[in-house]
């Protein structure tokens, strides 16, 4: 019979009869033959043969041959030979190297490398690399890279990249890219949603080449760093154009002769994201711009038309489609394009809840004649680049929260008829260059924080009809040249205002009615 306590060193030969229950503490070296029941604590080295029942805690190194029943906790290293029966439930953590044969049930977390053959059921999370052969049942989430051959049943969500060969049945959702090799026969059941792009390549080039060429071109439209920075309006517009926009414009499409068609579409997408598109009162993009039903629903919530009075009566194409919809941007609410060129002609919004900031990229719409963004919460400064428009007639940004100065470049707009910047928080002075806008008829800069004096050069603006300066911090005298343009002296100005009450904190000397029509504040 064995002793109650083990000896300090094991005997060279085991007893002919092992104890009915193991010793409380293991010997420093394992016996040649295992005990009938496992010890409570494992030995530092495994026995040559496994015990008939596993220990409660595994040894630091595995035995040469596994036990007939698994241990409750896995060993730090796998056994050289698999057990005849795997554990009823998988280990909580996978082994550092995959087993040659899969377990019946997957581990909760995947191994760093896939097994040679898949498990009968997939793991909850996929492995970093796909297995050589797919599972019979797909994982809940796809692997980061597709398997060489498809699973028999598709995954609920597609992988980020397509498999080389298509699956026998379609997935519930379409993949972002088509398979490299199309299926021999079509699927019996169509996918719930169509793929972003057809199987054949668009634009006579690969998707990667299209992305490269369009991105390189747009680096000349936007700041390259901002363009490639995730989360910026520019990057959102770029990714929408390349990955979601079902119009799929090509790099060599010049429907507008002044610039590639994708530039105009990109600029309008930048405008949408920059002015807090998605929170407008009307014409917001659909919740899913690739779902025809959602797009139709969004179109029903858009009634904004760019239909202001045009003295030149140029024929335009316009509509009331929601923004970022598959239709031409010329048909998005608040926009209009010239019929003869399809170049953007108008951006016209009034009280539609636009916010955010005005993007300088709008300068690329070189044929723009009307830029009207009224009665919103648009903030930031007026981009100086807006002074480059060749044909801009109206710049109307009143009733917003704009700050900064009136850029001197604005006075380079030689065909500008109307400059409406009233009810903002603009500062600085009115530059003398304003006198060079030959055809200016309306200037409304009232209710801002403009300072200094009213330039004498405004007497050169001989077509002026409405001039509003009140509610600012202007001082000095009203230029006599402006007084001479009043309609009571043979001129065309029928309204001229300033802070001309003697009690005004900031006072402009302008007599009523000889020069000013009234002093509103």
Short mmCIF file of C-alpha atoms in Angstrom, two decimals:
data_model
loop_
_atom_site.label_atom_id
_atom_site.label_comp_id
_atom_site.label_asym_id
_atom_site.label_seq_id
_atom_site.Cartn_x
_atom_site.Cartn_y
_atom_site.Cartn_z
CA UNK A 1 0.00 0.00 0.00
CA UNK A 2 1.32 3.49 -0.74
CA UNK A 3 2.26 5.91 2.00
CA UNK A 4 -0.03 8.80 2.79
CA UNK A 5 2.69 11.38 1.98
CA UNK A 6 5.00 10.97 -1.02
CA UNK A 7 8.74 10.56 -0.57
CA UNK A 8 11.04 13.49 -1.38
CA UNK A 9 12.35 11.58 -4.36
CA UNK A 10 10.41 9.10 -6.45
CA UNK A 11 11.32 5.48 -6.51
CA UNK A 12 13.09 4.15 -9.57
CA UNK A 13 10.31 1.62 -10.02
CA UNK A 14 6.66 2.38 -9.51
CA UNK A 15 4.67 0.33 -7.11
CA UNK A 16 2.85 -2.65 -8.57
CA UNK A 17 -0.36 -1.06 -7.35
CA UNK A 18 -0.82 2.70 -7.68
CA UNK A 19 -2.80 4.46 -5.05
CA UNK A 20 -6.57 4.56 -5.53
CA UNK A 21 -6.38 8.35 -5.38
CA UNK A 22 -3.40 10.51 -6.30
CA UNK A 23 -1.07 12.19 -3.83
CA UNK A 24 -1.84 15.76 -2.89
CA UNK A 25 1.49 16.97 -4.25
CA UNK A 26 3.09 15.53 -7.38
CA UNK A 27 6.60 14.12 -7.46
CA UNK A 28 9.33 16.27 -9.02
CA UNK A 29 9.62 13.82 -11.90
CA UNK A 30 6.83 11.87 -13.48
CA UNK A 31 6.37 8.18 -13.06
CA UNK A 32 6.80 5.91 -16.04
CA UNK A 33 3.21 4.77 -15.73
CA UNK A 34 0.41 7.24 -15.02
CA UNK A 35 -1.79 6.97 -11.98
CA UNK A 36 -5.35 5.80 -12.41
CA UNK A 37 -6.68 9.16 -11.31
CA UNK A 38 -4.90 12.44 -12.03
CA UNK A 39 -3.10 14.50 -9.40
CA UNK A 40 -4.62 17.76 -8.28
CA UNK A 41 -1.48 19.61 -9.34
CA UNK A 42 0.41 18.71 -12.52
CA UNK A 43 4.06 17.71 -12.65
CA UNK A 44 6.57 20.12 -14.10
CA UNK A 45 7.23 17.54 -16.81
CA UNK A 46 4.60 15.36 -18.39
CA UNK A 47 4.49 11.63 -18.05
CA UNK A 48 5.45 9.47 -21.01
CA UNK A 49 1.91 8.14 -21.16
CA UNK A 50 -1.19 10.03 -20.21
CA UNK A 51 -3.39 9.32 -17.26
CA UNK A 52 -6.74 7.70 -17.90
CA UNK A 53 -8.47 10.86 -16.70
CA UNK A 54 -7.09 14.37 -17.10
CA UNK A 55 -5.70 16.53 -14.31
CA UNK A 56 -7.72 19.51 -13.20
CA UNK A 57 -4.86 21.84 -14.10
CA UNK A 58 -2.68 21.03 -17.10
CA UNK A 59 1.05 20.59 -16.97
CA UNK A 60 3.29 23.35 -18.25
CA UNK A 61 4.36 21.10 -21.12
CA UNK A 62 2.16 18.59 -22.90
CA UNK A 63 2.62 14.88 -22.68
CA UNK A 64 3.95 13.01 -25.69
CA UNK A 65 0.60 11.35 -26.09
CA UNK A 66 -2.67 12.93 -25.06
CA UNK A 67 -4.91 11.64 -22.37
CA UNK A 68 -8.03 9.75 -23.39
CA UNK A 69 -10.10 12.57 -21.90
CA UNK A 70 -9.07 16.23 -22.08
CA UNK A 71 -8.04 18.39 -19.18
CA UNK A 72 -10.34 21.09 -17.89
CA UNK A 73 -7.86 23.81 -18.84
CA UNK A 74 -5.57 23.60 -21.86
CA UNK A 75 -1.83 23.24 -21.57
CA UNK A 76 0.42 26.10 -22.56
CA UNK A 77 1.65 24.04 -25.52
CA UNK A 78 -0.30 21.52 -27.58
CA UNK A 79 0.39 17.81 -27.48
CA UNK A 80 2.38 16.25 -30.29
CA UNK A 81 -0.45 13.87 -31.07
CA UNK A 82 -4.11 14.82 -30.98
CA UNK A 83 -6.40 13.12 -28.53
CA UNK A 84 -8.73 10.45 -29.85
CA UNK A 85 -11.59 12.59 -28.63
CA UNK A 86 -11.46 16.37 -28.66
CA UNK A 87 -12.82 18.34 -25.75
CA UNK A 88 -16.58 18.73 -25.57
CA UNK A 89 -16.18 22.48 -25.70
CA UNK A 90 -13.29 24.33 -27.30
CA UNK A 91 -10.56 26.06 -25.34
CA UNK A 92 -11.16 29.69 -24.46
CA UNK A 93 -7.96 30.74 -26.16
CA UNK A 94 -6.62 29.15 -29.33
CA UNK A 95 -3.21 27.54 -29.59
CA UNK A 96 -0.40 29.60 -31.06
CA UNK A 97 -0.17 27.17 -33.96
CA UNK A 98 -3.16 25.52 -35.55
CA UNK A 99 -3.86 21.85 -35.18
CA UNK A 100 -3.60 19.69 -38.27
CA UNK A 101 -7.21 18.68 -37.77
CA UNK A 102 -9.97 21.02 -36.69
CA UNK A 103 -11.94 20.79 -33.50
CA UNK A 104 -15.61 19.85 -33.65
CA UNK A 105 -16.55 23.26 -32.33
CA UNK A 106 -14.66 26.49 -32.92
CA UNK A 107 -12.78 28.44 -30.28
CA UNK A 108 -14.27 31.70 -29.08
CA UNK A 109 -11.39 33.63 -30.58
CA UNK A 110 -9.58 32.55 -33.75
CA UNK A 111 -6.01 31.34 -33.96
CA UNK A 112 -3.37 33.59 -35.48
CA UNK A 113 -3.05 31.19 -38.39
CA UNK A 114 -5.90 29.13 -39.85
CA UNK A 115 -6.17 25.39 -39.59
CA UNK A 116 -5.49 23.28 -42.66
CA UNK A 117 -9.12 22.18 -42.70
CA UNK A 118 -12.07 24.10 -41.28
CA UNK A 119 -13.99 23.26 -38.17
CA UNK A 120 -17.50 21.86 -38.51
CA UNK A 121 -18.90 25.16 -37.27
CA UNK A 122 -17.30 28.53 -37.77
CA UNK A 123 -15.72 30.63 -35.05
CA UNK A 124 -17.59 33.67 -33.82
CA UNK A 125 -14.75 35.88 -35.05
CA UNK A 126 -12.82 34.99 -38.20
CA UNK A 127 -9.09 34.30 -38.29
CA UNK A 128 -6.71 36.89 -39.65
CA UNK A 129 -6.17 34.77 -42.73
CA UNK A 130 -8.68 32.44 -44.34
CA UNK A 131 -8.45 28.69 -44.14
CA UNK A 132 -7.34 26.79 -47.22
CA UNK A 133 -10.78 25.24 -47.44
CA UNK A 134 -13.95 27.08 -46.44
CA UNK A 135 -16.27 26.08 -43.64
CA UNK A 136 -19.52 24.33 -44.45
CA UNK A 137 -21.37 27.00 -42.53
CA UNK A 138 -20.16 30.60 -42.86
CA UNK A 139 -18.90 32.73 -40.00
CA UNK A 140 -21.11 35.51 -38.69
CA UNK A 141 -18.55 38.06 -39.83
CA UNK A 142 -16.46 37.58 -42.96
CA UNK A 143 -12.71 37.18 -42.89
CA UNK A 144 -10.56 40.14 -43.84
CA UNK A 145 -9.43 38.24 -46.92
CA UNK A 146 -11.58 35.83 -48.90
CA UNK A 147 -11.00 32.11 -49.08
CA UNK A 148 -9.69 30.65 -52.32
CA UNK A 149 -12.92 28.76 -52.82
CA UNK A 150 -16.35 29.83 -51.59
CA UNK A 151 -18.34 28.28 -48.79
CA UNK A 152 -21.37 26.18 -49.70
CA UNK A 153 -23.62 28.62 -47.92
CA UNK A 154 -22.85 32.34 -48.27
CA UNK A 155 -21.94 34.58 -45.38
CA UNK A 156 -24.54 37.02 -44.11
CA UNK A 157 -22.20 39.89 -44.86
CA UNK A 158 -19.71 39.81 -47.72
CA UNK A 159 -15.96 40.04 -47.32
CA UNK A 160 -14.23 43.32 -48.09
CA UNK A 161 -12.62 41.68 -51.11
CA UNK A 162 -14.25 39.14 -53.40
CA UNK A 163 -13.33 35.48 -53.59
CA UNK A 164 -11.62 34.19 -56.72
CA UNK A 165 -14.62 32.00 -57.45
CA UNK A 166 -18.23 32.86 -56.68
CA UNK A 167 -20.29 31.00 -54.11
CA UNK A 168 -23.06 28.61 -55.13
CA UNK A 169 -25.68 30.90 -53.63
CA UNK A 170 -25.64 34.68 -53.31
CA UNK A 171 -25.10 36.42 -50.01
CA UNK A 172 -27.88 38.52 -48.50
CA UNK A 173 -25.83 41.65 -49.21
CA UNK A 174 -23.75 42.31 -52.27
CA UNK A 175 -19.97 42.52 -52.02
CA UNK A 176 -18.24 45.84 -52.57
CA UNK A 177 -16.34 44.33 -55.50
CA UNK A 178 -17.38 41.69 -58.01
CA UNK A 179 -15.74 38.29 -58.11
CA UNK A 180 -12.66 37.99 -60.27
CA UNK A 181 -14.24 35.10 -62.17
CA UNK A 182 -17.97 35.34 -62.86
CA UNK A 183 -20.25 32.41 -62.13
CA UNK A 184 -20.83 30.01 -65.02
CA UNK A 185 -24.57 30.22 -64.55
CA UNK A 186 -26.57 32.92 -62.81
CA UNK A 187 -27.78 32.38 -59.28
CA UNK A 188 -31.29 31.01 -58.81
CA UNK A 189 -32.06 33.72 -56.29
CA UNK A 190 -30.88 37.29 -56.93
CA UNK A 191 -29.13 39.26 -54.23
CA UNK A 192 -31.33 41.50 -52.10
CA UNK A 193 -29.34 44.53 -53.21
CA UNK A 194 -27.34 44.95 -56.41
CA UNK A 195 -23.56 45.14 -56.38
CA UNK A 196 -21.98 48.59 -56.38
CA UNK A 197 -20.34 47.94 -59.73
CA UNK A 198 -21.12 45.40 -62.44
CA UNK A 199 -18.86 42.43 -63.00
CA UNK A 200 -17.27 44.07 -66.01
CA UNK A 201 -14.86 46.95 -65.40
CA UNK A 202 -16.07 50.52 -65.94
CA UNK A 203 -14.35 53.24 -67.95
CA UNK A 204 -12.23 50.65 -69.81
CA UNK A 205 -9.93 50.45 -66.81
CA UNK A 206 -9.69 48.67 -63.50
CA UNK A 207 -11.33 50.07 -60.41
CA UNK A 208 -7.89 50.72 -58.94
CA UNK A 209 -6.78 52.69 -62.01
CA UNK A 210 -9.98 54.76 -61.95
CA UNK A 211 -9.43 55.54 -58.27
CA UNK A 212 -5.84 56.54 -58.91
CA UNK A 213 -6.59 58.85 -61.85
CA UNK A 214 -9.55 60.59 -60.21
CA UNK A 215 -7.73 61.01 -56.88
CA UNK A 216 -4.66 62.48 -58.57
CA UNK A 217 -6.82 64.94 -60.50
CA UNK A 218 -8.73 66.01 -57.37
CA UNK A 219 -5.46 66.75 -55.59
CA UNK A 220 -5.41 69.88 -57.77
CA UNK A 221 -8.95 70.79 -56.68
CA UNK A 222 -8.56 70.28 -52.90
CA UNK A 223 -5.59 70.28 -50.58
CA UNK A 224 -4.06 66.79 -51.04
CA UNK A 225 -3.62 66.23 -47.30
CA UNK A 226 -7.21 67.26 -46.54
CA UNK A 227 -8.46 65.17 -49.46
CA UNK A 228 -6.91 62.00 -48.04
CA UNK A 229 -7.71 62.67 -44.37
CA UNK A 230 -10.66 60.50 -43.26
CA UNK A 231 -13.63 62.41 -41.89
CA UNK A 232 -13.08 65.65 -43.82
CA UNK A 233 -15.82 66.84 -46.19
CA UNK A 234 -13.32 66.41 -49.02
CA UNK A 235 -12.50 62.82 -48.13
CA UNK A 236 -16.18 61.97 -47.62
CA UNK A 237 -16.92 63.38 -51.07
CA UNK A 238 -14.02 61.45 -52.61
CA UNK A 239 -15.04 58.12 -51.10
CA UNK A 240 -18.67 58.66 -52.04
CA UNK A 241 -17.66 59.45 -55.62
CA UNK A 242 -15.42 56.39 -55.92
CA UNK A 243 -17.30 53.79 -53.88
CA UNK A 244 -20.98 54.71 -53.60
CA UNK A 245 -21.96 56.97 -56.48
CA UNK A 246 -23.87 54.83 -58.96
CA UNK A 247 -23.29 57.35 -61.76
CA UNK A 248 -19.71 55.97 -62.00
CA UNK A 249 -18.18 58.91 -63.87
CA UNK A 250 -14.98 58.23 -65.80
CA UNK A 251 -11.77 60.29 -65.73
CA UNK A 252 -12.12 61.23 -69.41
CA UNK A 253 -15.78 62.35 -69.25
CA UNK A 254 -15.97 66.05 -70.18
CA UNK A 255 -19.73 66.55 -70.42
CA UNK A 256 -19.03 70.11 -69.22
CA UNK A 257 -16.30 71.38 -71.59
CA UNK A 258 -14.65 73.50 -68.90
CA UNK A 259 -13.60 70.65 -66.59
CA UNK A 260 -14.04 66.86 -66.16
CA UNK A 261 -17.57 65.88 -65.17
CA UNK A 262 -16.34 64.16 -61.99
CA UNK A 263 -14.85 67.47 -60.78
CA UNK A 264 -18.24 69.20 -60.82
CA UNK A 265 -19.89 66.23 -59.08
CA UNK A 266 -17.10 66.06 -56.49
CA UNK A 267 -17.31 69.81 -55.77
CA UNK A 268 -21.05 69.57 -55.17
CA UNK A 269 -20.50 66.62 -52.82
CA UNK A 270 -17.88 68.69 -50.94
CA UNK A 271 -20.43 71.52 -50.72
CA UNK A 272 -22.99 69.07 -49.29
CA UNK A 273 -20.70 67.68 -46.60
CA UNK A 274 -19.18 71.12 -45.78
CA UNK A 275 -22.55 72.76 -45.17
CA UNK A 276 -23.80 69.99 -42.86
CA UNK A 277 -25.71 68.09 -45.51
CA UNK A 278 -27.92 65.57 -43.76
CA UNK A 279 -29.29 68.23 -41.39
CA UNK A 280 -30.83 70.50 -44.04
CA UNK A 281 -34.56 71.11 -43.97
CA UNK A 282 -35.00 69.56 -47.41
CA UNK A 283 -33.10 67.69 -50.13
CA UNK A 284 -30.85 65.66 -47.81
CA UNK A 285 -29.22 62.56 -49.27
CA UNK A 286 -31.04 59.26 -48.85
CA UNK A 287 -30.14 57.13 -45.84
CA UNK A 288 -28.83 54.60 -48.36
CA UNK A 289 -27.88 56.28 -51.66
CA UNK A 290 -27.66 52.83 -53.31
CA UNK A 291 -31.21 51.79 -52.41
CA UNK A 292 -33.71 52.97 -55.05
CA UNK A 293 -36.56 52.94 -52.54
CA UNK A 294 -34.66 55.13 -50.07
CA UNK A 295 -33.61 57.49 -52.88
CA UNK A 296 -37.22 57.82 -54.04
CA UNK A 297 -38.28 58.58 -50.46
CA UNK A 298 -35.59 61.27 -50.17
CA UNK A 299 -36.63 62.76 -53.54
CA UNK A 300 -40.15 63.21 -52.20
CA UNK A 301 -38.71 65.42 -49.45
CA UNK A 302 -37.07 67.88 -51.84
CA UNK A 303 -38.91 70.86 -53.33
CA UNK A 304 -36.09 73.42 -53.56
CA UNK A 305 -35.72 74.89 -57.06
CA UNK A 306 -32.96 77.16 -58.34
CA UNK A 307 -35.44 79.33 -60.22
CA UNK A 308 -34.56 82.92 -59.36
CA UNK A 309 -35.11 85.67 -61.91
CA UNK A 310 -32.56 85.59 -64.73
CA UNK A 311 -32.53 88.74 -66.86
CA UNK A 312 -30.48 86.87 -69.48
CA UNK A 313 -33.05 84.03 -69.71
CA UNK A 314 -30.46 81.31 -70.24
CA UNK A 315 -32.01 77.86 -70.58
CA UNK A 316 -31.07 75.64 -67.66
CA UNK A 317 -31.60 72.05 -66.51
CA UNK A 318 -32.83 71.71 -62.94
CA UNK A 319 -34.84 69.41 -60.71
CA UNK A 320 -35.77 68.51 -57.15
CA UNK A 321 -33.87 65.28 -56.63
CA UNK A 322 -32.20 64.59 -53.30
CA UNK A 323 -28.48 65.23 -53.07
CA UNK A 324 -25.97 62.42 -53.77
CA UNK A 325 -28.68 60.55 -55.69
CA UNK A 326 -27.68 58.63 -58.84
CA UNK A 327 -29.20 61.31 -61.10
CA UNK A 328 -27.16 64.14 -62.57
CA UNK A 329 -26.12 66.73 -60.02
CA UNK A 330 -27.85 69.25 -62.29
CA UNK A 331 -31.14 67.74 -61.08
CA UNK A 332 -30.38 67.95 -57.35
CA UNK A 333 -32.58 70.41 -55.47
CA UNK A 334 -31.24 73.96 -55.40
CA UNK A 335 -28.94 73.46 -58.41
CA UNK A 336 -29.20 74.24 -62.10
CA UNK A 337 -26.89 73.69 -65.09
CA UNK A 338 -26.79 75.37 -68.46
CA UNK A 339 -28.56 73.29 -71.10
CA UNK A 340 -25.90 73.91 -73.72
CA UNK A 341 -22.89 72.86 -71.62
CA UNK A 342 -24.24 71.08 -68.48
CA UNK A 343 -21.83 73.26 -66.49
CA UNK A 344 -23.11 74.36 -63.07
CA UNK A 345 -24.98 77.67 -63.38
CA UNK A 346 -26.75 78.14 -60.05
CA UNK A 347 -26.48 77.22 -56.38
CA UNK A 348 -29.58 78.67 -54.80
CA UNK A 349 -30.75 78.03 -51.22
CA UNK A 350 -32.90 80.17 -48.97
CA UNK A 351 -33.94 79.11 -45.47
CA UNK A 352 -33.09 75.43 -45.98
CA UNK A 353 -31.02 75.13 -42.80
CA UNK A 354 -27.56 74.99 -44.37
CA UNK A 355 -24.77 75.23 -41.79
CA UNK A 356 -21.10 74.38 -41.65
CA UNK A 357 -18.74 76.44 -43.79
CA UNK A 358 -18.41 77.50 -47.41
CA UNK A 359 -15.82 75.34 -49.22
CA UNK A 360 -13.31 77.12 -51.43
CA UNK A 361 -13.57 74.27 -53.97
CA UNK A 362 -16.69 75.95 -55.40
CA UNK A 363 -14.26 78.22 -57.28
CA UNK A 364 -13.76 75.35 -59.73
CA UNK A 365 -17.31 75.86 -61.05
CA UNK A 366 -15.99 78.53 -63.40
CA UNK A 367 -19.33 79.04 -65.21
CA UNK A 368 -21.31 79.71 -62.01
CA UNK A 369 -23.56 82.79 -62.23
CA UNK A 370 -25.58 82.56 -59.00
CA UNK A 371 -24.25 81.66 -55.55
CA UNK A 372 -27.08 82.11 -53.07
CA UNK A 373 -26.89 80.61 -49.58
CA UNK A 374 -29.31 82.61 -47.44
CA UNK A 375 -30.87 82.33 -44.00
CA UNK A 376 -28.93 79.48 -42.44
CA UNK A 377 -26.18 79.03 -39.87
CA UNK A 378 -23.24 78.96 -42.26
CA UNK A 379 -20.17 80.20 -40.41
CA UNK A 380 -16.49 80.74 -41.06
CA UNK A 381 -15.13 83.21 -43.60
CA UNK A 382 -15.94 84.02 -47.20
CA UNK A 383 -13.31 82.20 -49.28
CA UNK A 384 -11.12 84.67 -51.16
CA UNK A 385 -11.17 82.16 -54.05
CA UNK A 386 -14.75 83.26 -54.77
CA UNK A 387 -13.25 86.32 -56.43
CA UNK A 388 -12.15 84.18 -59.41
CA UNK A 389 -15.61 83.56 -60.93
CA UNK A 390 -15.67 84.93 -64.48
CA UNK A 391 -19.42 85.27 -64.80
CA UNK A 392 -20.85 85.50 -61.26
CA UNK A 393 -23.85 87.84 -61.18
CA UNK A 394 -25.19 87.37 -57.65
CA UNK A 395 -23.33 86.60 -54.42
CA UNK A 396 -25.98 86.41 -51.72
CA UNK A 397 -24.88 85.10 -48.31
CA UNK A 398 -27.07 87.17 -46.01
CA UNK A 399 -28.60 86.10 -42.68
CA UNK A 400 -25.87 83.64 -41.69
CA UNK A 401 -23.08 83.75 -39.08
CA UNK A 402 -20.12 84.55 -41.33
CA UNK A 403 -17.08 86.21 -39.79
CA UNK A 404 -13.86 87.78 -41.01
CA UNK A 405 -13.42 90.44 -43.68
CA UNK A 406 -14.94 90.90 -47.09
CA UNK A 407 -12.08 89.52 -49.22
CA UNK A 408 -10.69 92.22 -51.51
CA UNK A 409 -10.74 89.59 -54.28
CA UNK A 410 -14.56 89.80 -54.31
CA UNK A 411 -14.22 93.20 -55.94
CA UNK A 412 -12.60 91.49 -58.95
CA UNK A 413 -16.01 90.08 -59.95
CA UNK A 414 -16.46 92.33 -62.96
CA UNK A 415 -19.95 91.03 -63.86
CA UNK A 416 -21.35 91.13 -60.32
CA UNK A 417 -24.76 92.78 -60.10
CA UNK A 418 -25.72 92.00 -56.51
CA UNK A 419 -23.62 91.70 -53.35
CA UNK A 420 -25.77 90.70 -50.36
CA UNK A 421 -23.79 90.09 -47.16
CA UNK A 422 -26.10 91.68 -44.62
CA UNK A 423 -26.88 90.26 -41.17
CA UNK A 424 -23.62 88.45 -40.49
CA UNK A 425 -20.63 89.22 -38.26
CA UNK A 426 -18.26 90.61 -40.86
CA UNK A 427 -15.48 92.92 -39.74
CA UNK A 428 -12.80 95.06 -41.38
CA UNK A 429 -13.33 97.83 -43.90
CA UNK A 430 -14.94 98.26 -47.31
CA UNK A 431 -11.99 98.33 -49.69
CA UNK A 432 -11.64 101.11 -52.26
CA UNK A 433 -11.54 98.42 -55.00
CA UNK A 434 -15.33 98.16 -54.73
CA UNK A 435 -15.48 101.10 -57.11
CA UNK A 436 -14.17 98.86 -59.93
CA UNK A 437 -17.29 96.65 -60.07
CA UNK A 438 -18.75 98.43 -63.07
CA UNK A 439 -22.21 96.83 -63.18
CA UNK A 440 -22.94 96.60 -59.43
CA UNK A 441 -26.58 97.48 -58.76
CA UNK A 442 -27.29 96.19 -55.25
CA UNK A 443 -24.95 96.21 -52.25
CA UNK A 444 -26.34 95.25 -48.88
CA UNK A 445 -23.81 94.97 -46.05
CA UNK A 446 -26.02 96.28 -43.23
CA UNK A 447 -26.03 94.75 -39.74
CA UNK A 448 -22.40 93.62 -39.56
CA UNK A 449 -19.37 94.98 -37.72
CA UNK A 450 -17.70 96.84 -40.56
CA UNK A 451 -15.60 99.83 -39.59
CA UNK A 452 -13.76 102.73 -41.23
CA UNK A 453 -15.27 105.04 -43.82
CA UNK A 454 -17.36 104.52 -46.94
CA UNK A 455 -14.96 104.70 -49.94
CA UNK A 456 -15.19 107.72 -52.22
CA UNK A 457 -14.61 105.33 -55.13
CA UNK A 458 -18.19 104.07 -54.81
CA UNK A 459 -19.19 107.14 -56.79
CA UNK A 460 -17.90 105.18 -59.82
CA UNK A 461 -20.59 102.51 -59.41
CA UNK A 462 -22.99 104.37 -61.65
CA UNK A 463 -25.56 101.54 -61.91
CA UNK A 464 -26.27 101.36 -58.17
CA UNK A 465 -29.92 101.21 -57.14
CA UNK A 466 -29.90 99.91 -53.52
CA UNK A 467 -27.09 100.68 -51.04
CA UNK A 468 -27.43 99.63 -47.36
CA UNK A 469 -24.75 100.49 -44.76
CA UNK A 470 -26.69 100.84 -41.48
CA UNK A 471 -26.06 98.72 -38.38
CA UNK A 472 -22.25 98.83 -38.63
CA UNK A 473 -19.40 100.77 -37.04
CA UNK A 474 -18.79 103.04 -40.02
CA UNK A 475 -17.98 106.72 -39.52
CA UNK A 476 -17.18 109.82 -41.59
CA UNK A 477 -19.19 111.40 -44.40
CA UNK A 478 -21.30 109.73 -47.04
CA UNK A 479 -19.27 110.22 -50.25
CA UNK A 480 -20.69 112.98 -52.39
CA UNK A 481 -20.37 110.71 -55.42
CA UNK A 482 -23.00 108.40 -53.91
CA UNK A 483 -25.28 111.31 -53.06
CA UNK A 484 -25.04 112.42 -56.68
CA UNK A 485 -26.31 108.99 -57.79
CA UNK A 486 -29.59 109.38 -55.87
CA UNK A 487 -32.74 109.18 -57.99
CA UNK A 488 -33.84 112.60 -56.69
CA UNK A 489 -30.90 114.13 -58.54
CA UNK A 490 -31.25 112.15 -61.78
CA UNK A 491 -29.38 109.02 -60.63
CA UNK A 492 -30.62 105.47 -60.08
CA UNK A 493 -30.23 104.93 -56.30
CA UNK A 494 -33.69 104.80 -54.74
CA UNK A 495 -32.54 103.47 -51.36
CA UNK A 496 -29.39 104.64 -49.52
CA UNK A 497 -29.09 104.01 -45.76
CA UNK A 498 -26.50 104.48 -43.02
CA UNK A 499 -26.27 105.14 -39.26
CA UNK A 500 -27.02 108.81 -39.80
CA UNK A 501 -28.95 109.73 -36.65
CA UNK A 502 -26.98 112.25 -34.62
CA UNK A 503 -27.32 110.08 -31.51
CA UNK A 504 -25.82 106.95 -33.11
CA UNK A 505 -22.68 105.62 -31.40
CA UNK A 506 -21.11 105.23 -34.84
CA UNK A 507 -22.25 108.13 -36.99
CA UNK A 508 -22.15 108.63 -40.75
CA UNK A 509 -22.89 112.18 -41.81
CA UNK A 510 -25.64 111.81 -44.42
CA UNK A 511 -28.56 114.22 -44.69
CA UNK A 512 -32.08 112.90 -45.20
CA UNK A 513 -33.67 113.06 -47.78
CA UNK A 514 -31.08 114.98 -49.81
CA UNK A 515 -28.58 112.10 -49.71
CA UNK A 516 -29.71 109.17 -47.54
CA UNK A 517 -33.27 107.94 -47.84
CA UNK A 518 -33.42 107.14 -44.09
CA UNK A 519 -31.43 106.17 -40.99
CA UNK A 520 -32.98 102.85 -39.86
CA UNK A 521 -31.11 102.46 -36.52
#
